[in-house]
Short mmCIF file of C-alpha atoms in Angstrom, two decimals:
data_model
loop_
_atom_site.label_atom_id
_atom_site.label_comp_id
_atom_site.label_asym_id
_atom_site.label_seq_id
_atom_site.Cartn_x
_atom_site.Cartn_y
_atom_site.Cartn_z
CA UNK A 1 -4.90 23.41 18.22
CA UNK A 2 -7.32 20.22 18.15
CA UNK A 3 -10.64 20.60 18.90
CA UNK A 4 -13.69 18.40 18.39
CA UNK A 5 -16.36 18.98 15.79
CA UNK A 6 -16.88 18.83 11.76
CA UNK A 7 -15.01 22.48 11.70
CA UNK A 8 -11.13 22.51 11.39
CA UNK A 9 -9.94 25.39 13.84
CA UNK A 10 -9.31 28.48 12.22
CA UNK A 11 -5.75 31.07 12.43
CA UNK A 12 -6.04 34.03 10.52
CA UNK A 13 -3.13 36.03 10.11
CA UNK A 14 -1.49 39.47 8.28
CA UNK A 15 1.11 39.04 5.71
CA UNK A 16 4.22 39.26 7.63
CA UNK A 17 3.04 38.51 10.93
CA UNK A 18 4.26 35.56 12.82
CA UNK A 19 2.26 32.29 13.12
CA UNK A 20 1.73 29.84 15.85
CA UNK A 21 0.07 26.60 15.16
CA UNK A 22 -0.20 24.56 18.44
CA UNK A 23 -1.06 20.60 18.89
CA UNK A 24 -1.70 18.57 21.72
CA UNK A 25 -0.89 14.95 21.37
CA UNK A 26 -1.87 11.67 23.30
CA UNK A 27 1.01 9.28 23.68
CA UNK A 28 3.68 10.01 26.60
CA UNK A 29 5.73 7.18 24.87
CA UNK A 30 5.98 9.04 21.14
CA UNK A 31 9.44 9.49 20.47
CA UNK A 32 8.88 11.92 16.81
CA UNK A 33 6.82 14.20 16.21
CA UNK A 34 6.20 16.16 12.16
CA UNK A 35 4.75 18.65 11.25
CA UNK A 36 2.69 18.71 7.61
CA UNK A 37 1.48 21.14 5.35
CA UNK A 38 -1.30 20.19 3.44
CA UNK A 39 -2.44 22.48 0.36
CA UNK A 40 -5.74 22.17 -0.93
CA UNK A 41 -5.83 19.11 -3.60
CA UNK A 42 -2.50 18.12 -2.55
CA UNK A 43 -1.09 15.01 -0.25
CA UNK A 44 0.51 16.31 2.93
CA UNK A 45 3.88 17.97 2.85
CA UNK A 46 6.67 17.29 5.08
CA UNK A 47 7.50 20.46 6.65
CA UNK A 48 9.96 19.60 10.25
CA UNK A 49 10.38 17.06 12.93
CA UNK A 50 11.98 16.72 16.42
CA UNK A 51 12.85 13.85 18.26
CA UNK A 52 11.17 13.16 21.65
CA UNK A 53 14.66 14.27 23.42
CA UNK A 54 14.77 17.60 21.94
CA UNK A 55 12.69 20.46 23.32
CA UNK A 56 13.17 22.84 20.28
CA UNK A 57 13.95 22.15 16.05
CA UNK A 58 14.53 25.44 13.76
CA UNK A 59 14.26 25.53 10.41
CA UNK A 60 14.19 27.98 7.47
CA UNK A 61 10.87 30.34 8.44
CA UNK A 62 9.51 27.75 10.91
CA UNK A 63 10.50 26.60 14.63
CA UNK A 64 8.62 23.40 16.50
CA UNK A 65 8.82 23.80 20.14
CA UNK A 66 7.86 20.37 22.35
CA UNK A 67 6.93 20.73 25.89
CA UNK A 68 6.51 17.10 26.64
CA UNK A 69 5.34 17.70 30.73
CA UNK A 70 2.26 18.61 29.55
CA UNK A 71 2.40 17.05 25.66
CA UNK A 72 2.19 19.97 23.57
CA UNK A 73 3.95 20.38 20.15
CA UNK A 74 3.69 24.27 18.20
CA UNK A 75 4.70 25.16 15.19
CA UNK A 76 5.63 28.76 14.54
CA UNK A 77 5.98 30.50 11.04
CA UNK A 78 7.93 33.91 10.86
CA UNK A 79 7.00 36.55 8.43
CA UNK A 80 3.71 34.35 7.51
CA UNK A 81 3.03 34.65 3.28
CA UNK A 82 0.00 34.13 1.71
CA UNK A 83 1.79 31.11 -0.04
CA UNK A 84 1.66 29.36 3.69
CA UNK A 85 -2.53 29.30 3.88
CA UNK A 86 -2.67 25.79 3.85
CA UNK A 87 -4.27 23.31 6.67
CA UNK A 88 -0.66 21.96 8.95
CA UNK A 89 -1.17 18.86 10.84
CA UNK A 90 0.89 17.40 13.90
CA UNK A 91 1.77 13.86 13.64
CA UNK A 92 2.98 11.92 16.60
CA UNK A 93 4.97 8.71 15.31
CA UNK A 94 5.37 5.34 17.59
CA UNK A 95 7.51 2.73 16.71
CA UNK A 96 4.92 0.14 16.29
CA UNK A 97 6.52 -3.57 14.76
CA UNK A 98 9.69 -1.79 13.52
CA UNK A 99 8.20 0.45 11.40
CA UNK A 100 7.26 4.30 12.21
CA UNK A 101 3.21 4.89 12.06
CA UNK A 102 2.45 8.26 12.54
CA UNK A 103 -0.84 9.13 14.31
CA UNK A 104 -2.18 12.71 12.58
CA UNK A 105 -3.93 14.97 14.61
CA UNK A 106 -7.03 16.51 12.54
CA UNK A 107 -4.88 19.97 11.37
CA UNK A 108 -5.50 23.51 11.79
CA UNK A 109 -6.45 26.04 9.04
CA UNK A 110 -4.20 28.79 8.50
CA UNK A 111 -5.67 31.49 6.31
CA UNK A 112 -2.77 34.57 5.47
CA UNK A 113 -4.59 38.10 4.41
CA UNK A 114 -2.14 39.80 2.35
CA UNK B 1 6.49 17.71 -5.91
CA UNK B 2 7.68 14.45 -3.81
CA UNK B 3 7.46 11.79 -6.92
CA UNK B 4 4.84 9.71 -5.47
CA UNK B 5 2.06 9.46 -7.52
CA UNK B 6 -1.41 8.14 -7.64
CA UNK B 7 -3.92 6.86 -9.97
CA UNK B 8 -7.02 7.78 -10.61
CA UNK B 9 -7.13 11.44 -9.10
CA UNK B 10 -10.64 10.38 -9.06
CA UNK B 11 -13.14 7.48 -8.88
CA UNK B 12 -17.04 7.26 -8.25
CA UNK B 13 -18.35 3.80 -7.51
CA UNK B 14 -21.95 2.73 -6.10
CA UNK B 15 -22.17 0.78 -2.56
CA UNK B 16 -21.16 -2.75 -3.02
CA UNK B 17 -18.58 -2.53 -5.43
CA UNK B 18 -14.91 -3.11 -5.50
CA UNK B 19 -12.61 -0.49 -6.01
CA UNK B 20 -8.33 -0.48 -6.91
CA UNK B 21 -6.10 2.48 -6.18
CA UNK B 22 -2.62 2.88 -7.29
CA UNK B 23 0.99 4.29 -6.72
CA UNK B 24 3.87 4.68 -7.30
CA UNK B 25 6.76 5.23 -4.71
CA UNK B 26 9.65 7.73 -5.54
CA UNK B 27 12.36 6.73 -6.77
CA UNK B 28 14.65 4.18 -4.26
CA UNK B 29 12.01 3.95 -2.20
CA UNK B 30 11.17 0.92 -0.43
CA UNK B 31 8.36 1.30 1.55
CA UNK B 32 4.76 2.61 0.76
CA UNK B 33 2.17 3.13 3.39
CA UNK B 34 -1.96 4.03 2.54
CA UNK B 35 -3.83 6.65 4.69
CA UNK B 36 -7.67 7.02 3.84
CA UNK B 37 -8.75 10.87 4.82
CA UNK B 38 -12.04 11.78 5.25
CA UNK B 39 -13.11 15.26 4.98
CA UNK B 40 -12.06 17.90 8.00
CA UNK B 41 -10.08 15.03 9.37
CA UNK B 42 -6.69 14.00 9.31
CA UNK B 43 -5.20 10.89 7.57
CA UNK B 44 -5.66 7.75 9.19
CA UNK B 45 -3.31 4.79 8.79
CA UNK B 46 -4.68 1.90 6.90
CA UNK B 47 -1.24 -0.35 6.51
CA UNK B 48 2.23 -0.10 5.15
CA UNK B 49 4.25 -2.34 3.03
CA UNK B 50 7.83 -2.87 3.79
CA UNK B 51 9.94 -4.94 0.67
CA UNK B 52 6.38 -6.64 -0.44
CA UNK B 53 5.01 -8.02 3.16
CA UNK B 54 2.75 -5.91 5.11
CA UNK B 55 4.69 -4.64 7.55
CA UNK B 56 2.21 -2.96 10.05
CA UNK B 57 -1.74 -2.28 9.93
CA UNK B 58 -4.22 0.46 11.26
CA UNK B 59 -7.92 0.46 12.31
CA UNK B 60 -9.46 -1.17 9.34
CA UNK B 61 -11.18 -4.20 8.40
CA UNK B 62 -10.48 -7.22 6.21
CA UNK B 63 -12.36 -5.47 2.99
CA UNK B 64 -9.59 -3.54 3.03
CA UNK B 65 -6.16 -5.31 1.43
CA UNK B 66 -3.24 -4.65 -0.44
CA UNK B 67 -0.49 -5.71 -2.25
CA UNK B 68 3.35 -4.63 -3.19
CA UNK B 69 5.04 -4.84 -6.31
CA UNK B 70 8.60 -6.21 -7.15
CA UNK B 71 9.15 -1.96 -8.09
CA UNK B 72 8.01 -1.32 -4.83
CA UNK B 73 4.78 -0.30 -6.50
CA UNK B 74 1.48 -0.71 -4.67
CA UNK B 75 -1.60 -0.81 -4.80
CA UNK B 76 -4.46 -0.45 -2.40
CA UNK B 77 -8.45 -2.85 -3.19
CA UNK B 78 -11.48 -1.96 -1.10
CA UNK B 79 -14.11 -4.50 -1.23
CA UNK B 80 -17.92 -4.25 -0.57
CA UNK B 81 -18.01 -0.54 -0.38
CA UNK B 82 -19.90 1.41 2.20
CA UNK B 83 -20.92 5.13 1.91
CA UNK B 84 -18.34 6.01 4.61
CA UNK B 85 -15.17 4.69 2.40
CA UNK B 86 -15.77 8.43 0.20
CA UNK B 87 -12.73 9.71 1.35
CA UNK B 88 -9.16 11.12 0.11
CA UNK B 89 -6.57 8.09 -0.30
CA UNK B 90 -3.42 9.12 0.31
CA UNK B 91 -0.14 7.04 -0.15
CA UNK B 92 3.09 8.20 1.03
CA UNK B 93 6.38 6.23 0.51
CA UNK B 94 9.69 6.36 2.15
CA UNK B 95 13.52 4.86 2.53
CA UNK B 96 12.86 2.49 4.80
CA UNK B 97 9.86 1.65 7.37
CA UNK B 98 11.17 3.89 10.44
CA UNK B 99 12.06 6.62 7.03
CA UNK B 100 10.29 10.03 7.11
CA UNK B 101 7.11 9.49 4.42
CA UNK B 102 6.59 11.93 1.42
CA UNK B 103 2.98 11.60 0.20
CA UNK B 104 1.47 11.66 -3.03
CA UNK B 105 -1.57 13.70 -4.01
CA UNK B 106 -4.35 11.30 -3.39
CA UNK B 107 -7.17 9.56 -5.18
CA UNK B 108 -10.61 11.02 -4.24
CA UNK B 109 -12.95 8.30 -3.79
CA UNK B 110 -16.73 9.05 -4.08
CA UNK B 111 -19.30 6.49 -3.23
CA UNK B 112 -23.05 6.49 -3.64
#
């Protein structure tokens, strides 16, 4: 999740364990939501959306759940690899002047121990 | 790899100076937006450029400008540079403005 301070929060997980990544986010009125994956040196990767009208997105390995009562977004990874240590940031997107400007939350480290 | 790319990877100027980053979009795309990210933070939103016009701007001041090419090529100058600009420039380009944006691998900016 977020929290405030120079450190990123921290998730350390087993090989092969499930991971859940959560993100709370600050505008009632976003209507997308993506998740990134960003490897060290690298630009942000696009990993899975949802749509403010859906309340659950699978893909292959990951799932985003979106409770938007109390405006939480999760990611979950199944059968975590060390290939998925990486920091994974939420972005909420608004629809600001017709185009799509996504607001990043600060990310979350995920370290995998094989 | 998402076919954006960026030049330099990196860059060290001296507080005061002027400083031009570049990229290129992937292939068909239209649209190229700039993020600058500071360390332990996530990227922030410094403006997008839909079909050459700005088309949208974040948080930042003036010293801060771009421009987009006829190849939908773009390029991002920073003017009068402060110690607080050091920070990873990211540029991420996509279909279309409301598109889903793929990002390049950055330029890392270093200022003393």
């Amino acid at each position: 999740g977020e929290s405030v301070g120079l450190h990123l929060p921290t998730l350390s997980v087993q090989e092969g364990d499930n991971s859940i990544i959560n993100c709370a986010y600050s505008n009632s009125a976003s209507d997308y939501f993506i998740w990134y994956k960003q490897e060290s040196g690298k630009g942000p990767q696009f990993i899975i959306d949802i749509r403010s009208n859906m309340d659950k997105r699978q893909g292959q390995r990951v799932t985003v759940l979106l409770n938007k009562t109390v405006k939480h977004l999760s990611l979950q990874i199944a059968a975590t690899q060390p290939g998925d240590s990486a920091v994974y940031f939420c972005a909420e997107i608004s629809l600001s002047g017709g185009s799509y400007i996504p607001t990043f939350g600060r990310g979350t480290s995920l370290i995998v121990h094989p | 790899e998402t076919g954006v790319t960026q030049s330099p990877t990196h860059l060290i100027k001296t507080r005061g100076q002027q400083v031009t980053l570049r990229c290129s979009s992937q292939s068909g795309h239209n649209t190229v937006s700039w993020y600058q990210q500071a360390l332990g933070q996530g990227p922030q939103f410094i403006f997008q450029y839909y079909r050459e016009e700005e088309n949208g701007r974040g948080n930042f001041p003036p010293r801060f400008s771009g421009l987009q090419f006829p190849n939908y090529s773009s390029e991002l100058n920073v003017n009068a540079l402060e110690l607080d600009d050091s920070a990873l420039y990211l540029c991420a380009s996509s279909w279309g403005a409301a598109e889903t944006q793929y990002f390049g691998p950055g330029t890392r900016l270093l200022v003393l």
